[in-house]
Coordinates of C-alpha atoms in Angstrom, one line a residue:
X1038 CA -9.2 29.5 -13.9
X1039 CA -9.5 32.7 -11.9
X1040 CA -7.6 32.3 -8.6
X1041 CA -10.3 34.9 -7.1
X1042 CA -13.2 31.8 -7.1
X1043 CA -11.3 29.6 -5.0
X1044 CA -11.4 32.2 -2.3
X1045 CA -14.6 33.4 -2.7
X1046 CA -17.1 30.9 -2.4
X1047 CA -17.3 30.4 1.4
X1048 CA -18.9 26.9 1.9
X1049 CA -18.2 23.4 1.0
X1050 CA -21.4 22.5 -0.8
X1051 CA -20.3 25.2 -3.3
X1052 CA -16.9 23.6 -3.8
X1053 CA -18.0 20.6 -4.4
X1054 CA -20.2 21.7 -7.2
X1055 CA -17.3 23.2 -9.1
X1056 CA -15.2 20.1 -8.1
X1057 CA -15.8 18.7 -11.5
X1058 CA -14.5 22.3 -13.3
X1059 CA -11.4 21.9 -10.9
X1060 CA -10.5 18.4 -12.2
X1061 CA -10.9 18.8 -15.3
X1062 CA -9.7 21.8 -16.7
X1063 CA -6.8 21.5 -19.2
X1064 CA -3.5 22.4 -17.8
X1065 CA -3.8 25.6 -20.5
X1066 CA -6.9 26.4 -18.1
X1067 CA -6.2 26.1 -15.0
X1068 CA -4.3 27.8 -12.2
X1069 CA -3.2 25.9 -8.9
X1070 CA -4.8 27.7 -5.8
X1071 CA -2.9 29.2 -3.5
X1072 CA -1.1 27.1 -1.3
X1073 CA -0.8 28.7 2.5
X1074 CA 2.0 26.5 4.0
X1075 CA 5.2 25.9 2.1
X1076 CA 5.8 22.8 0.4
X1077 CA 9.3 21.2 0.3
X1078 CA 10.9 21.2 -2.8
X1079 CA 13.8 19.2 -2.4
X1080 CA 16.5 21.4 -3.8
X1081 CA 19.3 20.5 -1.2
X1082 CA 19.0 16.7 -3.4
X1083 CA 19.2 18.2 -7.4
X1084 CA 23.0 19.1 -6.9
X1085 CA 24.0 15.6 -6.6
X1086 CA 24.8 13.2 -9.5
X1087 CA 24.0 9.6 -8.3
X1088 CA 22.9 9.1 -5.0
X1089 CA 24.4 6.7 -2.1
X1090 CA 21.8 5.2 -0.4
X1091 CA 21.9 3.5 2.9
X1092 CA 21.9 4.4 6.6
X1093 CA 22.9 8.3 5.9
X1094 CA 19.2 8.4 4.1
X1095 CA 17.6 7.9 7.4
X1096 CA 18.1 11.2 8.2
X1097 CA 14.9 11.8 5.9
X1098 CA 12.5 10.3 8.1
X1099 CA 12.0 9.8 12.2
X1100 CA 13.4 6.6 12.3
X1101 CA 15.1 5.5 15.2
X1102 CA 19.0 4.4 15.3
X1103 CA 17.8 1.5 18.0
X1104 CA 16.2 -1.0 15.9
X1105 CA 17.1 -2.9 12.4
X1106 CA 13.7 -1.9 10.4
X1107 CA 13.0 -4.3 8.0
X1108 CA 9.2 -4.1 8.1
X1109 CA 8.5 -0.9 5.4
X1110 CA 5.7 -2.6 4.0
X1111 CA 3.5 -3.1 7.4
X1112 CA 2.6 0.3 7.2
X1113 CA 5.2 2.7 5.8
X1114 CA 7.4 5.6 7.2
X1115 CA 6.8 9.1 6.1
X1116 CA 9.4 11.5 4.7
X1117 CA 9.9 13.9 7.6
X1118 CA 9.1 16.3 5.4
X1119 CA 6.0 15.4 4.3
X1120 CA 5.0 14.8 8.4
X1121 CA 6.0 18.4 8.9
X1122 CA 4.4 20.0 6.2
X1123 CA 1.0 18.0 7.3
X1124 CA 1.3 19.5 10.6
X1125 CA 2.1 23.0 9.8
X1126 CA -1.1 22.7 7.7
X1127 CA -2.9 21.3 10.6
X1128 CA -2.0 24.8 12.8
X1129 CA -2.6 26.8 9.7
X1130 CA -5.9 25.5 9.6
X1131 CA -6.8 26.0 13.2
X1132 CA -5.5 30.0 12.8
X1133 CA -9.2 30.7 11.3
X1134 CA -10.8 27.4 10.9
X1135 CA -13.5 28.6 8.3
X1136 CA -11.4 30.0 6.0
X1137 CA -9.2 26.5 5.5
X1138 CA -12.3 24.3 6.0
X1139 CA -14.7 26.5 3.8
X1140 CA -13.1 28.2 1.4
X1141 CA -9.6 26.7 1.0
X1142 CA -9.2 22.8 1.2
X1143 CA -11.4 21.6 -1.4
X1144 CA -9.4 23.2 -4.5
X1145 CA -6.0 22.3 -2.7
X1146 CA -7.6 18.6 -2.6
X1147 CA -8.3 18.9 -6.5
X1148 CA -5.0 20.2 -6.8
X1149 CA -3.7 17.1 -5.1
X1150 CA -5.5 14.6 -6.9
X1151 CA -4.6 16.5 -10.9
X1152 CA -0.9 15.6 -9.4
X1153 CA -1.6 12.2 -8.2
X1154 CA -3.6 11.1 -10.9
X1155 CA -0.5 12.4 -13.6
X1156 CA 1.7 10.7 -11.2
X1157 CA 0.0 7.2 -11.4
X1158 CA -1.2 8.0 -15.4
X1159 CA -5.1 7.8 -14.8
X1160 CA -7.6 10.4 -15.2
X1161 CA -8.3 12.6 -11.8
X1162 CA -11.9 12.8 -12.2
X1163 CA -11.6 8.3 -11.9
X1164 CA -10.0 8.3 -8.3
X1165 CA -10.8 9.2 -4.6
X1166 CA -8.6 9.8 -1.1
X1167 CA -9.3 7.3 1.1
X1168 CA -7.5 6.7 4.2
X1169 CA -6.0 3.3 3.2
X1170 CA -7.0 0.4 0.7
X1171 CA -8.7 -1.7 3.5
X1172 CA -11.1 1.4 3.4
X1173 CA -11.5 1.7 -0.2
X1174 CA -11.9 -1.6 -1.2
X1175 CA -14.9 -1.9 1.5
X1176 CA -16.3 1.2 -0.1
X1177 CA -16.4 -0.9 -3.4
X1178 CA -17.7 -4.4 -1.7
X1179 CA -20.1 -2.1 -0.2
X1180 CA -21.7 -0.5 -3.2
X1181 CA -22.0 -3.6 -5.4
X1182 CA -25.8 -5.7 -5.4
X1183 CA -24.3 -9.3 -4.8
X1184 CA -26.7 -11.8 -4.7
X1185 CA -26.8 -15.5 -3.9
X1186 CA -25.7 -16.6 -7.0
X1187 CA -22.9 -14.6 -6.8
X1188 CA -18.9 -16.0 -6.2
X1189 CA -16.7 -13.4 -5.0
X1190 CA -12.7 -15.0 -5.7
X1191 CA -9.9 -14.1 -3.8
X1192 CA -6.1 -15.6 -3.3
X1193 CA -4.8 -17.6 -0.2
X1194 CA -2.2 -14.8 -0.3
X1195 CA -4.2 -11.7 0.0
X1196 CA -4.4 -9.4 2.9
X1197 CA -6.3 -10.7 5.8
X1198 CA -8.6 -7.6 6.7
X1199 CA -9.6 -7.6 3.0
X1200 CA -11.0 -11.6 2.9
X1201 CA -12.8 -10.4 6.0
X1202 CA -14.4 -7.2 4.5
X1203 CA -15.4 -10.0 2.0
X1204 CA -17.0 -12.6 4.3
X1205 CA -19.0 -9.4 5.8
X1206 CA -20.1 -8.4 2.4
X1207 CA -21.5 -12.3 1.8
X1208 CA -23.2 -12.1 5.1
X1209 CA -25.1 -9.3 4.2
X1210 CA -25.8 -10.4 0.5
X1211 CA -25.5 -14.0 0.6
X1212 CA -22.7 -14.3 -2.1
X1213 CA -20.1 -16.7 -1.5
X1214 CA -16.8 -16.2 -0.9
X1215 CA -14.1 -18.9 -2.8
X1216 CA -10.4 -18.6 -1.9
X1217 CA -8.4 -20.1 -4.4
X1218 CA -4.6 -21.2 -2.8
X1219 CA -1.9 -20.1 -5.0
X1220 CA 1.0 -22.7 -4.1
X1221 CA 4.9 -22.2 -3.6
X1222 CA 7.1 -21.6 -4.8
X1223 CA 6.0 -20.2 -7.7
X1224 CA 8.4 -21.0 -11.1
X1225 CA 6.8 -18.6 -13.7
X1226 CA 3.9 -15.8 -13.6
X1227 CA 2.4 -18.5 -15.8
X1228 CA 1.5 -20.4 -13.0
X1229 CA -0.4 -18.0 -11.0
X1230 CA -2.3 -17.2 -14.9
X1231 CA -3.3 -21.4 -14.9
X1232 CA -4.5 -21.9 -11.4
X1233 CA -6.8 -18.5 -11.8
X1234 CA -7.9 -19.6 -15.2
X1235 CA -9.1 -23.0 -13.8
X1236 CA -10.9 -21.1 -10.6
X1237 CA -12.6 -18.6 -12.7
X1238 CA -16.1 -20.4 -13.0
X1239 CA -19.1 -19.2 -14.5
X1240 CA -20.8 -18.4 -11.0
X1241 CA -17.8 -15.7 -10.2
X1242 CA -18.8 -12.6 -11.2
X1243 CA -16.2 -10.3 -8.7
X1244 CA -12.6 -11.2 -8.5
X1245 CA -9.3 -9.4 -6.3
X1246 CA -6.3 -9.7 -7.1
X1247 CA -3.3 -8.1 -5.3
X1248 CA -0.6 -6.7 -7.5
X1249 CA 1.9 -7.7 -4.8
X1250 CA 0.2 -9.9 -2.2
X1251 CA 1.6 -9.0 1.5
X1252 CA 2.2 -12.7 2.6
X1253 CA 3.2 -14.1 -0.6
X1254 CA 5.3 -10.5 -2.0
X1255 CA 5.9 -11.3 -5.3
X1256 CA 4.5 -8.9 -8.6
X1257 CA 1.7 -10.6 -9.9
X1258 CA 0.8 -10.8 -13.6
X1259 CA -2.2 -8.2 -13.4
X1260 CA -2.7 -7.4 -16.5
X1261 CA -3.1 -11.0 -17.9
X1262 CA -5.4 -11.3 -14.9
X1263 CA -7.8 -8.7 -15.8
X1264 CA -7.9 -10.1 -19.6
X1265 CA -8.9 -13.4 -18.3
X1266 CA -11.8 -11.5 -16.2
X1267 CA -13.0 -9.4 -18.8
X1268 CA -13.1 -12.2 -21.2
X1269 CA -15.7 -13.5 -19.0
X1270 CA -17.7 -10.7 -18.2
X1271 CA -15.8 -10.9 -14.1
X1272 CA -15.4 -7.5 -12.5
X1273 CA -12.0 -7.3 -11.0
X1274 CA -10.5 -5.3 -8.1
X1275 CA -6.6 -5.3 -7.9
X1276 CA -5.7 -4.6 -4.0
X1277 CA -2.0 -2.5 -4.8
X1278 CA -1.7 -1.3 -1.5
X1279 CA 1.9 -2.4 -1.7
X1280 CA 2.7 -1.2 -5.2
X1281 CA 2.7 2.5 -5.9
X1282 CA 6.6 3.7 -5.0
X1283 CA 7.6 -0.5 -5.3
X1284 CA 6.2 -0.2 -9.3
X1285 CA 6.4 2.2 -12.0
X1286 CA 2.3 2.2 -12.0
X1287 CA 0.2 2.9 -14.1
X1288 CA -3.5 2.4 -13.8
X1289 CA -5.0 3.3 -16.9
X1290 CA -3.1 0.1 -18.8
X1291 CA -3.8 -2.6 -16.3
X1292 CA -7.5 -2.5 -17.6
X1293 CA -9.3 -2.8 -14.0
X1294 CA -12.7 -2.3 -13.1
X1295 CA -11.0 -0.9 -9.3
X1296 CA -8.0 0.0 -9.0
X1297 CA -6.6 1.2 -4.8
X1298 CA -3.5 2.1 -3.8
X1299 CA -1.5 3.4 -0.2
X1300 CA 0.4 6.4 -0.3
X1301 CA 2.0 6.0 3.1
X1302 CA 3.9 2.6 2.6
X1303 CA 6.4 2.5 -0.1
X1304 CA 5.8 6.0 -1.3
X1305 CA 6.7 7.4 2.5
X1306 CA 3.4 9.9 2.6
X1307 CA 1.9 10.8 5.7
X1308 CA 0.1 7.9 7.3
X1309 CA -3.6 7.2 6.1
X1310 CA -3.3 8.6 2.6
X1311 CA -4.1 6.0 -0.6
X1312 CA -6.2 6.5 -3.6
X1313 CA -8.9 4.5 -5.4
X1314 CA -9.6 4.5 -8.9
X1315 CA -12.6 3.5 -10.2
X1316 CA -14.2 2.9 -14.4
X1317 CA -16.0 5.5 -15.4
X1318 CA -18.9 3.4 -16.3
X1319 CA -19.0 1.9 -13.0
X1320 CA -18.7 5.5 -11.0
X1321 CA -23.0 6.1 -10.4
X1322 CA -22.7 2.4 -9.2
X1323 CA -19.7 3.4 -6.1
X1324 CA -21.2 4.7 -3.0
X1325 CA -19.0 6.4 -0.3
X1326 CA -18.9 4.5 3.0
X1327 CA -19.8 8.2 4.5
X1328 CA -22.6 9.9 3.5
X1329 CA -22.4 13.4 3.1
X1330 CA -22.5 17.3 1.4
X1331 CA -21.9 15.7 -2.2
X1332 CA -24.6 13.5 -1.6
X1333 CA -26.8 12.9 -5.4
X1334 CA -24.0 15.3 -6.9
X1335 CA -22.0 12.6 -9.0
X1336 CA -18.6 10.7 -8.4
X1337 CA -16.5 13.7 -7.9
X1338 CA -18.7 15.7 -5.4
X1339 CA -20.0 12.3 -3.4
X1340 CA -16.1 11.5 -2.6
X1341 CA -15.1 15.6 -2.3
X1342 CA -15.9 15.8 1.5
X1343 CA -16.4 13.2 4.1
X1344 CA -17.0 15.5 7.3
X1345 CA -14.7 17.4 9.2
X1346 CA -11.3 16.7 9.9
X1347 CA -7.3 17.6 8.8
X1348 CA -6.9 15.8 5.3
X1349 CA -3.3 17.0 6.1
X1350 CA -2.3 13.8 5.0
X1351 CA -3.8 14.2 1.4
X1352 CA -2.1 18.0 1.0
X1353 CA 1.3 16.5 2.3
X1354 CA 1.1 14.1 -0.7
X1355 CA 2.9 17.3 -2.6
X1356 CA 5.8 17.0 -0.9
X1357 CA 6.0 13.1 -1.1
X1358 CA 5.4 13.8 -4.9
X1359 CA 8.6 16.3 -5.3
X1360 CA 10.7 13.9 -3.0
X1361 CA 10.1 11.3 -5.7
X1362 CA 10.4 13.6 -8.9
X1363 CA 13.6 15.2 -7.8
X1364 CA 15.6 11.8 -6.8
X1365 CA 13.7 10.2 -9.3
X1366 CA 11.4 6.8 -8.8
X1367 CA 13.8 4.6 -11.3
X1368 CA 16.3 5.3 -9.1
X1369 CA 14.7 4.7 -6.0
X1370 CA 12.9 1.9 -7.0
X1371 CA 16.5 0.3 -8.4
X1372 CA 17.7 0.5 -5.7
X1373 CA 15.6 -1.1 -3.4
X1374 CA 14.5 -4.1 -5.7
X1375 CA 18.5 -4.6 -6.4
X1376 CA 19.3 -4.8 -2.7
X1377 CA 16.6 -7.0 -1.5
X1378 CA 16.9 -9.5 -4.4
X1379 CA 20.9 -9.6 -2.9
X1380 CA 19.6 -10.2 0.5
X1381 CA 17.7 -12.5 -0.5
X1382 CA 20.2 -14.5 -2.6
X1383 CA 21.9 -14.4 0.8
X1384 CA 19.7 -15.5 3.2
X1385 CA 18.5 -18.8 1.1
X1386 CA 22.7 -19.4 0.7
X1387 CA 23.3 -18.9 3.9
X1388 CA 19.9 -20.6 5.3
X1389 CA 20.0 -23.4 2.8
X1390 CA 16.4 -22.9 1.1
X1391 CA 14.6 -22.1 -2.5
X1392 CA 13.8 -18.9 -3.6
X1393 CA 9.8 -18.3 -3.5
X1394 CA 10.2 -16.7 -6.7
X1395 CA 11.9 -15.8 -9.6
X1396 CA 13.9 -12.7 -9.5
X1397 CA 11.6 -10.9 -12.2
X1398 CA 8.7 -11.0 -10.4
X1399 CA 10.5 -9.2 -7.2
X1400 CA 10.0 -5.3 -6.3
X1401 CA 11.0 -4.6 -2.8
X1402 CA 9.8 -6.9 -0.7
X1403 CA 10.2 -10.4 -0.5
X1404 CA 10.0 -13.4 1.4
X1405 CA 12.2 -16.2 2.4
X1406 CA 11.6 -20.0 3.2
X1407 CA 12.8 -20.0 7.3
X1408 CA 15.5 -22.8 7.6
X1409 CA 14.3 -26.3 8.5
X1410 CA 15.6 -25.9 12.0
X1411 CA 12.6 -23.3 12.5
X1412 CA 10.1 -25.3 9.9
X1413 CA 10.1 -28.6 12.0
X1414 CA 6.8 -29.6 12.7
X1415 CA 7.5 -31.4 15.3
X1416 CA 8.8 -27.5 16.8
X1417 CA 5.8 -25.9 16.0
X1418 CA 3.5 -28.1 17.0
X1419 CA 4.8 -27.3 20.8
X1420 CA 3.9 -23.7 20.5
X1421 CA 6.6 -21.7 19.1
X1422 CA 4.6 -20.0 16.3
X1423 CA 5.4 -16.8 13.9
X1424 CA 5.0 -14.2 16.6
X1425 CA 7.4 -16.0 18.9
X1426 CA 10.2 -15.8 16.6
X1427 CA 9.3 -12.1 15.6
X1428 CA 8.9 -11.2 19.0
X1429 CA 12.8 -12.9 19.7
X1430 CA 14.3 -10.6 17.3
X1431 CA 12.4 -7.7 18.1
X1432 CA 13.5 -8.3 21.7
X1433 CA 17.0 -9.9 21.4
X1434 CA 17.8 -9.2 18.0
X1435 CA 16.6 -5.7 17.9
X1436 CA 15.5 -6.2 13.9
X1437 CA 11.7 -5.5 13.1
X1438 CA 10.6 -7.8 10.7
X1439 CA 8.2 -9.8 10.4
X1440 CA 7.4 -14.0 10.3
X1441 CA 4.3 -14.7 7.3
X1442 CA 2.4 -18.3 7.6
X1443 CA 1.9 -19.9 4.3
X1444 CA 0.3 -23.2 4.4
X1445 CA 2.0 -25.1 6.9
X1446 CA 5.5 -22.9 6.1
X1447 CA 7.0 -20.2 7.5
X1448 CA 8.9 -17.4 5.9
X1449 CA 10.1 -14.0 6.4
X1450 CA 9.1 -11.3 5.1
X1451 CA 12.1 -8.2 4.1
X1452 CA 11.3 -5.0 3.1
X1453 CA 14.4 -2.5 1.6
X1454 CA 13.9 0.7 0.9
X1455 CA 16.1 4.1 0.6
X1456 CA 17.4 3.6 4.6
X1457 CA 18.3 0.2 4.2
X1458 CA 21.7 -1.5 3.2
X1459 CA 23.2 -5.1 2.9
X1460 CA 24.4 -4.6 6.7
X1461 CA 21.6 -5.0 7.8
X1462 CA 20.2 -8.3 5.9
X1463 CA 23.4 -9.7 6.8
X1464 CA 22.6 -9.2 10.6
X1465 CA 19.2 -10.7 10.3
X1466 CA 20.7 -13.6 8.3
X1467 CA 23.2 -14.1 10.9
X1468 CA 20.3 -13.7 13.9
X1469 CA 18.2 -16.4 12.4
X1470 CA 20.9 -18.9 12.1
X1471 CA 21.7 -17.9 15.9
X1472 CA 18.4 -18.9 17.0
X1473 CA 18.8 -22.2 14.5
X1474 CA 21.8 -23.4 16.7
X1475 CA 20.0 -22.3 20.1
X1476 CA 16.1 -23.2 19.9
X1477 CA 16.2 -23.7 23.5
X1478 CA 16.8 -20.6 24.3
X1479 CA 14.2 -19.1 22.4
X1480 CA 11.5 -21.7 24.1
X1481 CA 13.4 -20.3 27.2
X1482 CA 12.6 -16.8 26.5
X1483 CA 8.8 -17.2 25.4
X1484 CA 7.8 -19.4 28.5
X1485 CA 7.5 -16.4 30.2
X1486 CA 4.1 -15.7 28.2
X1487 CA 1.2 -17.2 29.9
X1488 CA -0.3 -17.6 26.4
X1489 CA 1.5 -17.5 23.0
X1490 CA -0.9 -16.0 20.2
X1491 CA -1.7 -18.1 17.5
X1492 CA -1.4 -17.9 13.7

C-alpha cells in the first residue's frame, strides 16, 4: 500500500471509503502509515530474564505510594507510557489540526485495530473502538428489533449499568428482561452450564453473559454458553470487559454473536479505550449509537469516525500492545492469577470462610466471603452497609478496595496485578479482622454521615 495515499486524501469521508482497503490488505500488502509521535517500545525490559514483580513495578504507572490499591478492575490504571504517548499525540494534533484530523488519524486507527484484532485473534474488519463496553453493548441493544415476545436473559452477577441499558432497551420495545440468579458458591463451571440451560426458554431470543462477572469474578464457561445458545437459535453477547489482559483471549473461538472488551482495565491502556466485535452476518444489522460521515457506507466506514475529538486513547493502544509483547502476557497474567489465588487462600484462613470458587476458574480478581462478624444480619440491618466498610478502609485503612453485595452476603472484591504483592493482601486481611474485633468503632466513625448510601 503506497504510503503517499494516506497523506493525500485530505478529508475523512475519503478515508473512510478506503477504510475497508486499509483493514484488509494482506500483511504482504500493506504498509503501516507514518506514525508522527514516537511510540514506546519497551527496550529498557528485553534485557532481563524473569521479571520481579511487586511494588518496584509501580514505577510504570502514576500510582500513588499513599494508598493500598486493590481495586484494578473498577476501572484500570494506564501504563505511564501509554498516558504520555496519548498526550503528546493530543499536542501533535493541535500543531495543524487538519492535517491529523483529515488526513492522518483514520489509517493510524486502521493500523491500530490490524494490531488489536491480531492481538485478540479476530478479524479487524469484525470489531469497532468504543469508549468502554457499557457503550458498546448499548450500541448492540440499540440496533436489535426486540419485540414483545421477546426475553432478553441476563445473570444476577452482571454489571449494573449493563441490566439497566437493558431495562431501557425493554421500555422502548417492550421485550422483557429475565435475570436468572446464579448462586454461591459455585463448585464446578458445570453449575453455572445447568442453571442457564434450565433458564434458556423458548421465548429468549438475546442472552449476556459476562466472561468474568464484576460482582461474582470468577471465569465463566463461555464457550459452552454460546453452544447452548446457538443450539437454540439465542443470540448471545458476552460482556468481557474484565477479561482481555486477565485471559489469553481469543474471540474468534468463543463462537459469539457480540463480543466487547475494555482496554484500559487489566490491559492498563489509556482510559476509555475497548473494542467490540461483532459476526459478520450480523454487521448491516449494528448501528452506531452516533450517526455520522460513514453513514450507509457499511460496518467499517459507519464505526470509522464518530465526530471530532482526540482518539488518543485508541493510538496509545500501541504502546499498551508492546508493553504486553515485550514482558510477555503469560507472564503477566501468571503472575497476577498466582498471587491473588494466594491471597485469597489467606484471607478465607485467616477470616474463617469458603472459597466462592474453585481455583481454575480464577484470573485476577476475586472475591471473598467477609467474616461473620461483618455478615451479621442483625449488623446490617442497623445501617452499616458495603460503602461503610469501604469507606473505613479507604479512610482508616488507607487500602482501596472495594465491598460487592450478593444476595444477602457480603464479599470483597481483590484485584492483583503487576504493582501488587502479598504485603499488601496481608494488610487488608489484617485490617478486616481489626474492624471484626472493634465494630464499634467503625459505627463510631460513620455516624458522622447524615445519611449512609444504600446497596
Amino acid at each position: 500500500m503506497d504510503l503517499k495515499e494516506y497523506s493525500g486524501r485530505g478529508s475523512i469521508y475519503l478515508h473512510l471509503a478506503n477504510n475497508h482497503r486499509y483493514l484488509t490488505a494482506s500483511e504482504d500488502d500493506y504498509s503501516p502509515p507514518p506514525f508522527p509521535v514516537a511510540v514506546p517500545t519497551f527496550k529498557e525490559l528485553e534485557a532481563f530474564q524473569e521479571y520481579e514483580f511487586g511494588a518496584s513495578w509501580k514505577n510504570y504507572f502514576f500510582l500513588t505510594e499513599e494508598f493500598t490499591f486493590l481495586n484494578h478492575g473498577a476501572a484500570g490504571c494506564a501504563l505511564k507510557a501509554s498516558l504520555n504517548m496519548a498526550q503528546e499525540f493530543e499536542r501533535y494534533m493541535d500543531s495543524q489540526p487538519l492535517r491529523a484530523k483529515d488526513r492522518e488519524l483514520l489509517p493510524l486507527l486502521a493500523h491500530v485495530k490490524r494490531k488489536m484484532a491480531d492481538f485478540m485473534c479476530c478479524d479487524p474488519v469484525d470489531i469497532f473502538l468504543t469508549e468502554n463496553c457499557t457503550s458498546g453493548i448499548n450500541t448492540i441493544l440499540k440496533s436489535l428489533p426486540f419485540t414483545t415476545k421477546d426475553v432478553i436473559l441476563t445473570l444476577n452477577i452482571g454489571y449494573g449499568a449493563v441490566g439497566f441499558a437493558v431495562d431501557r432497551v425493554c421500555e422502548m420495545t417492550g421485550a422483557t428482561h429475565r435475570k436468572i440468579d446464579i448462586n454461591l458458591p459455585v463448585t464446578d463451571p458445570k453449575q453455572i452450564i445447568d442453571t442457564i440451560r434450565d433458564a434458556l426458554q423458548k421465548d429468549v431470543k438475546f442472552a449476556i453473559f459476562d466472561h468474568i462477572p464484576t460482582n461474582a469474578a470468577f471465569i465463566m464457561p463461555v464457550t459452552k454458553l454460546v453452544k447452548l445458545c446457538k443450539e437454540r437459535d439465542i443470540l448471545v453477547l458476552i460482556d468481557g470487559a474484565h477479561s482481555l489482559g486477565q485471559l489469553d483471549i481469543n474471540v474468534s473461538s468463543y463462537g459469539a454473536d457480540f463480543y466487547v472488551t475494555n482496554c484500559h482495565k487489566w490491559f492498563c491502556n489509556t482510559r476509555g479505550s475497548a473494542i467490540a466485535y461483532v459476526r459478520k452476518e450480523l454487521q448491516e444489522r449494528i448501528k452506531p449509537l452516533v450517526v455520522s460521515w460513514g453513514y450507509n457506507r457499511g460496518f467499517m466506514a459507519e464505526f470509522g469516525w464518530s465526530g471530532t475529538q482526540y482518539y488518543s486513547q485508541y493510538v496509545s493502544l500501541l504502546s499498551t500492545l508492546n508493553f504486553w509483547r515485550t514482558v510477555g502476557g503469560d507472564v503477566i497474567r501468571s503472575y497476577c492469577s498466582h498471587t491473588v489465588k494466594q491471597a485469597a487462600r489467606l484471607c478465607c484462613e485467616k477470616w474463617k470462610v469458603e472459597p466462592v470458587c474453585p481455583e481454575h476458574m480464577i484470573g485476577s480478581l476475586v472475591i471473598v466471603r467477609l467474616p461473620d462478624a461483618l455478615n451479621d444480619s442483625n449488623w446490617k440491618s442497623e445501617g452499616e452497609k458495603r460503602y461503610m466498610l469501604a469507606d473505613y478502609l479507604y479512610f482508616m485503612h488507607k487500602i482501596e478496595v472495594p465491598i460487592r453485595q450478593i444476595g444477602e452476603t457480603l464479599y470483597v472484591r481483590i484485584s492483583c496485578h503487576i504493582y501488587n504483592q502479598m504485603s499488601d493482601f496481608e494488610k487488608l486481611s489484617s485490617a478486616v479482622l481489626d474492624i471484626c474485633e472493634n465494630r464499634d468503632s467503625l459505627v463510631n466513625y460513620n455516624s458522622k454521615f447524615n445519611q449512609i448510601p444504600t446497596a
